Short mmCIF file of C-alpha atoms in Angstrom, two decimals:
data_model
loop_
_atom_site.label_atom_id
_atom_site.label_comp_id
_atom_site.label_asym_id
_atom_site.label_seq_id
_atom_site.Cartn_x
_atom_site.Cartn_y
_atom_site.Cartn_z
CA MET A 5 -18.60 -4.69 20.65
CA GLU A 6 -22.37 -4.55 20.92
CA ALA A 7 -24.65 -5.54 18.07
CA ASN A 8 -27.88 -3.81 17.05
CA ALA A 9 -31.11 -5.43 15.84
CA SER A 10 -29.79 -5.96 12.30
CA GLY A 11 -26.74 -7.81 13.60
CA VAL A 12 -24.31 -5.04 12.66
CA GLU A 13 -21.61 -4.57 15.28
CA LYS A 14 -20.95 -1.03 16.47
CA ARG A 15 -17.34 -1.02 15.36
CA HIS A 16 -17.33 2.74 14.77
CA LEU A 17 -19.68 5.64 14.11
CA PRO A 18 -22.12 4.94 11.26
CA ASN A 19 -20.68 5.70 7.83
CA ARG A 20 -23.55 7.89 6.63
CA LEU A 21 -21.73 9.44 3.67
CA GLY A 22 -20.32 6.21 2.22
CA VAL A 23 -17.67 6.56 -0.50
CA LYS A 24 -18.62 10.25 -0.99
CA GLY A 25 -17.25 10.94 2.48
CA TRP A 26 -13.75 10.00 1.31
CA VAL A 27 -13.67 13.03 -0.94
CA TRP A 28 -15.83 15.70 0.66
CA ALA A 29 -17.70 16.05 3.93
CA GLY A 30 -17.15 19.69 4.81
CA ARG A 31 -14.04 21.71 5.62
CA TYR A 32 -11.40 19.00 5.66
CA THR A 33 -7.80 19.65 6.71
CA ILE A 34 -4.86 18.73 4.46
CA GLU A 35 -4.33 15.53 6.49
CA ARG A 36 -7.85 14.37 5.62
CA TYR A 37 -7.15 14.76 1.91
CA LEU A 38 -3.89 12.87 2.37
CA TYR A 39 -6.02 10.08 3.84
CA THR A 40 -8.15 10.06 0.68
CA LEU A 41 -5.05 9.97 -1.51
CA HIS A 42 -3.52 7.24 0.70
CA ARG A 43 -6.61 5.13 0.12
CA LEU A 44 -6.69 5.75 -3.64
CA THR A 45 -2.98 4.99 -4.07
CA GLY A 46 -3.40 1.87 -1.92
CA LEU A 47 -6.21 0.56 -4.11
CA GLY A 48 -4.25 1.46 -7.25
CA LEU A 49 -1.16 -0.37 -6.00
CA LEU A 50 -3.28 -3.39 -5.07
CA LEU A 51 -4.67 -3.50 -8.62
CA TYR A 52 -1.17 -3.11 -10.08
CA ILE A 53 0.29 -5.87 -7.87
CA THR A 54 -2.47 -8.24 -9.00
CA LEU A 55 -1.60 -7.53 -12.65
CA HIS A 56 2.12 -7.77 -11.84
CA LEU A 57 1.68 -11.25 -10.35
CA VAL A 58 -0.33 -12.40 -13.39
CA MET A 59 2.41 -10.99 -15.63
CA ASN A 60 5.09 -12.84 -13.61
CA GLY A 61 3.33 -16.06 -14.60
CA PHE A 62 4.71 -15.55 -18.13
CA ARG A 63 8.07 -16.67 -16.74
CA LEU A 64 6.69 -20.19 -16.65
CA SER A 65 6.14 -20.11 -20.45
CA GLY A 66 9.85 -19.64 -21.18
CA ALA A 67 12.30 -17.05 -22.51
CA GLU A 68 10.51 -16.18 -25.75
CA SER A 69 7.20 -15.41 -24.09
CA TRP A 70 8.97 -13.33 -21.41
CA THR A 71 10.97 -11.32 -23.97
CA ASP A 72 7.82 -10.54 -26.00
CA LEU A 73 6.09 -9.28 -22.85
CA MET A 74 9.06 -7.08 -21.87
CA GLU A 75 9.10 -5.54 -25.36
CA LEU A 76 5.44 -4.62 -24.90
CA PHE A 77 6.21 -3.02 -21.52
CA GLY A 78 8.95 -0.92 -23.12
CA SER A 79 6.34 1.15 -24.99
CA PRO A 80 5.79 4.79 -23.88
CA GLY A 81 2.26 4.15 -22.59
CA PHE A 82 3.48 1.45 -20.20
CA LYS A 83 6.42 3.65 -19.14
CA VAL A 84 3.97 6.38 -18.05
CA GLY A 85 2.01 3.75 -16.13
CA GLU A 86 5.22 2.47 -14.52
CA TYR A 87 6.10 5.99 -13.37
CA LEU A 88 2.63 6.51 -11.90
CA VAL A 89 3.02 3.25 -9.95
CA MET A 90 6.36 4.42 -8.56
CA ALA A 91 4.94 7.83 -7.65
CA ALA A 92 1.99 6.13 -5.94
CA PHE A 93 4.41 3.90 -3.99
CA ILE A 94 6.51 6.90 -2.87
CA PHE A 95 3.41 8.71 -1.63
CA HIS A 96 1.82 5.65 0.00
CA ALA A 97 5.05 4.63 1.76
CA LEU A 98 6.02 8.03 3.16
CA ASN A 99 2.49 9.08 4.09
CA GLY A 100 2.07 5.62 5.66
CA GLY A 101 5.15 6.29 7.79
CA ARG A 102 3.59 9.57 8.92
CA LEU A 103 0.34 7.77 9.78
CA ILE A 104 2.15 5.09 11.80
CA LEU A 105 4.00 7.73 13.84
CA GLN A 106 0.77 9.66 14.32
CA HIS A 107 -1.33 6.62 15.29
CA LEU A 108 1.28 5.62 17.86
CA GLY A 109 1.24 9.18 19.22
CA TYR A 110 4.83 10.15 18.41
CA THR A 111 4.00 13.16 16.23
CA LEU A 112 1.03 14.51 18.17
CA GLY A 113 2.96 16.46 20.78
CA ASN A 114 2.06 17.05 24.43
CA PRO A 115 -1.51 17.94 25.40
CA LYS A 116 -2.12 21.64 26.05
CA PRO A 117 -4.85 23.44 28.04
CA PRO A 118 -7.83 24.40 25.87
CA VAL A 119 -7.17 28.14 25.76
CA TYR A 120 -8.91 30.21 23.07
CA PRO A 121 -8.09 30.33 20.14
CA TYR A 122 -8.08 26.53 20.20
CA VAL A 123 -5.41 24.78 18.13
CA ASP A 124 -5.59 21.00 17.85
CA SER A 125 -2.50 18.79 17.91
CA MET A 126 -2.69 18.09 14.17
CA ARG A 127 -2.41 21.79 13.35
CA ARG A 128 0.42 22.29 15.85
CA ARG A 129 2.32 19.48 14.14
CA ARG A 130 1.45 20.64 10.60
CA PRO A 131 5.15 21.27 9.71
CA ILE A 132 5.72 17.47 9.83
CA THR A 133 3.07 17.08 7.12
CA TRP A 134 4.69 19.75 4.95
CA VAL A 135 8.15 18.16 5.35
CA ILE A 136 6.80 14.72 4.35
CA LEU A 137 5.03 16.26 1.35
CA ALA A 138 8.23 18.05 0.30
CA VAL A 139 10.17 14.75 0.46
CA ILE A 140 7.44 13.00 -1.56
CA VAL A 141 7.53 15.69 -4.28
CA ALA A 142 11.37 15.68 -4.36
CA LEU A 143 11.52 11.88 -4.72
CA ALA A 144 8.76 11.87 -7.36
CA ILE A 145 10.69 14.47 -9.38
CA TYR A 146 13.95 12.51 -8.98
CA VAL A 147 12.31 9.31 -10.26
CA LEU A 148 10.72 11.25 -13.14
CA VAL A 149 14.15 12.60 -14.16
CA GLU A 150 15.58 9.06 -13.95
CA PHE A 151 12.77 7.82 -16.20
CA VAL A 152 13.13 10.56 -18.78
CA THR A 153 16.95 10.55 -19.02
CA MET H 7 -6.78 -12.27 16.40
CA LYS H 8 -7.76 -8.96 17.92
CA GLU H 9 -8.22 -5.97 15.63
CA THR H 10 -5.36 -4.15 17.40
CA GLN H 11 -3.00 -7.06 16.69
CA LEU H 12 -4.07 -7.10 13.04
CA LYS H 13 -3.40 -3.36 12.90
CA ILE H 14 0.08 -3.74 14.42
CA LEU H 15 0.80 -6.42 11.78
CA GLN H 16 -0.38 -3.91 9.16
CA TYR H 17 2.22 -1.42 10.45
CA VAL H 18 4.98 -4.05 10.59
CA SER H 19 4.22 -5.31 7.06
CA GLY H 20 4.07 -1.68 5.84
CA ILE H 21 7.53 -0.93 7.25
CA GLY H 22 8.83 -4.18 5.73
CA LEU H 23 7.32 -3.29 2.35
CA PHE H 24 8.96 0.14 2.45
CA PHE H 25 12.36 -1.59 2.31
CA PHE H 26 11.44 -4.63 0.18
CA VAL H 27 9.44 -2.78 -2.49
CA GLY H 28 11.98 0.06 -2.43
CA ALA H 29 14.80 -2.42 -3.11
CA HIS H 30 12.71 -4.20 -5.77
CA LEU H 31 11.98 -0.92 -7.58
CA LEU H 32 15.62 0.17 -7.40
CA VAL H 33 16.85 -3.14 -8.84
CA SER H 34 14.11 -3.87 -11.39
CA HIS H 35 12.98 -0.43 -12.51
CA LEU H 36 15.65 2.19 -11.80
CA SER H 37 18.96 0.40 -12.26
CA SER H 38 21.08 1.39 -15.25
CA GLY H 39 21.57 -2.16 -16.64
CA GLU H 40 19.01 -4.46 -18.26
CA PRO H 41 17.27 -5.85 -15.15
CA THR H 42 14.25 -7.31 -16.96
CA THR H 43 16.00 -9.39 -19.64
CA TRP H 44 15.54 -13.17 -19.43
CA GLU H 45 19.22 -13.59 -18.44
CA SER H 46 18.99 -11.05 -15.58
CA VAL H 47 15.72 -12.47 -14.30
CA SER H 48 17.05 -16.04 -14.50
CA GLY H 49 20.23 -14.98 -12.69
CA ARG H 50 18.26 -13.54 -9.79
CA ALA H 51 15.96 -16.57 -9.78
CA ALA H 52 18.94 -18.89 -9.21
CA SER H 53 19.93 -17.07 -6.02
CA SER H 54 18.60 -18.33 -2.67
CA GLY H 55 18.90 -14.80 -1.27
CA TRP H 56 16.60 -13.40 -3.96
CA LEU H 57 14.19 -16.32 -3.45
CA ALA H 58 13.93 -15.49 0.27
CA PHE H 59 13.55 -11.80 -0.66
CA TYR H 60 10.62 -12.51 -3.02
CA ILE H 61 8.88 -14.84 -0.55
CA LEU H 62 9.09 -12.23 2.24
CA LEU H 63 7.93 -9.52 -0.19
CA LEU H 64 4.94 -11.67 -1.08
CA ILE H 65 3.99 -12.37 2.55
CA PHE H 66 4.20 -8.70 3.53
CA GLY H 67 2.52 -7.50 0.33
CA ILE H 68 -0.41 -9.92 0.41
CA TYR H 69 -1.12 -9.27 4.10
CA HIS H 70 -0.81 -5.48 3.79
CA GLY H 71 -2.95 -5.29 0.64
CA LEU H 72 -5.73 -7.59 1.79
CA HIS H 73 -5.88 -6.14 5.31
CA GLY H 74 -6.04 -2.64 3.82
CA LEU H 75 -8.90 -3.69 1.55
CA ARG H 76 -10.67 -5.35 4.49
CA THR H 77 -10.38 -2.12 6.52
CA ILE H 78 -12.03 -0.17 3.72
CA ILE H 79 -14.87 -2.69 3.36
CA LEU H 80 -15.49 -2.81 7.13
CA GLU H 81 -16.05 0.96 7.16
CA PHE H 82 -19.39 0.23 5.52
CA SER H 83 -21.80 -1.13 8.09
CA ILE H 84 -22.15 -4.78 7.16
CA PRO H 85 -23.73 -7.58 9.23
CA ASN H 86 -21.54 -9.66 11.55
CA THR H 87 -22.10 -12.83 9.51
CA ALA H 88 -20.83 -11.04 6.40
CA VAL H 89 -17.75 -9.89 8.34
CA LYS H 90 -16.96 -13.51 9.27
CA VAL H 91 -17.45 -14.67 5.67
CA LEU H 92 -15.27 -11.78 4.49
CA ASN H 93 -12.50 -12.69 6.97
CA TRP H 94 -12.40 -16.30 5.78
CA ALA H 95 -12.66 -15.28 2.14
CA PHE H 96 -9.63 -13.02 2.56
CA VAL H 97 -7.65 -15.78 4.31
CA ILE H 98 -8.43 -18.23 1.48
CA VAL H 99 -7.77 -15.68 -1.29
CA GLY H 100 -4.51 -14.62 0.41
CA MET H 101 -3.29 -18.20 0.65
CA ALA H 102 -4.28 -18.91 -2.95
CA ILE H 103 -2.43 -15.82 -4.21
CA PHE H 104 0.60 -16.75 -2.12
CA GLY H 105 0.57 -20.32 -3.48
CA TYR H 106 0.39 -19.12 -7.09
CA ALA H 107 2.88 -16.26 -6.71
CA ALA H 108 5.42 -18.25 -4.64
CA TYR H 109 5.34 -21.13 -7.13
CA ILE H 110 6.87 -18.89 -9.86
CA PRO H 111 10.22 -18.09 -8.13
CA ILE H 112 10.37 -21.53 -6.48
CA ASN H 113 9.88 -23.21 -9.87
CA ALA H 114 12.58 -21.00 -11.39
CA PHE H 115 15.06 -21.61 -8.52
#
């Protein structure tokens, strides 16, 4: 990796749009928005895990302290939060599986000659994205039903 | 380590988390019994299998989370010195979180 005058390595193209580029930088495909959601759910899960580990520390204070905490988490507000965490995990895990397969080249398909109208490999393999999304929605609904009933 | 090796570890830890977090959610959040009562939690804490499960979950989770956060931060063009500081900061923070989080199940075992 070369470095420029300011000592910044050229690891990738310059990120001119910053955080705004996560959300909108023109005519994105569905996969690009899944990337944004993957990032948001990842950050959300990281925040939740940090809180979860702090909460686990209450175990050290004994049974009474633990029981009080669990009663608090039984309230409807926390239940909604718990469901959102599970939905975020379902999305992050299954979309992550799609990304791994894609990064390793398994879901990109064979290269084709560039004959007009051009169709890139992502669009040719779009059904995989729809199937993954359908599984995510089905699992999220199943977990919601489990929570409600 | 090379960035490609770190990325492969990110994939491996992600696949591991799929199973470990999935099992954790099924047992602690979706099971029909009372998985979060003191008795249930203490019962699991006394099992060496569950202890190994939680330690592996922690290792995979801390690596995957911190490496993911590092990837996001590195997308912003930051100087090489800051990247080195960031790398070491993440190693130290990761070890500190692991020490704190692993102490809880080990203490309860």
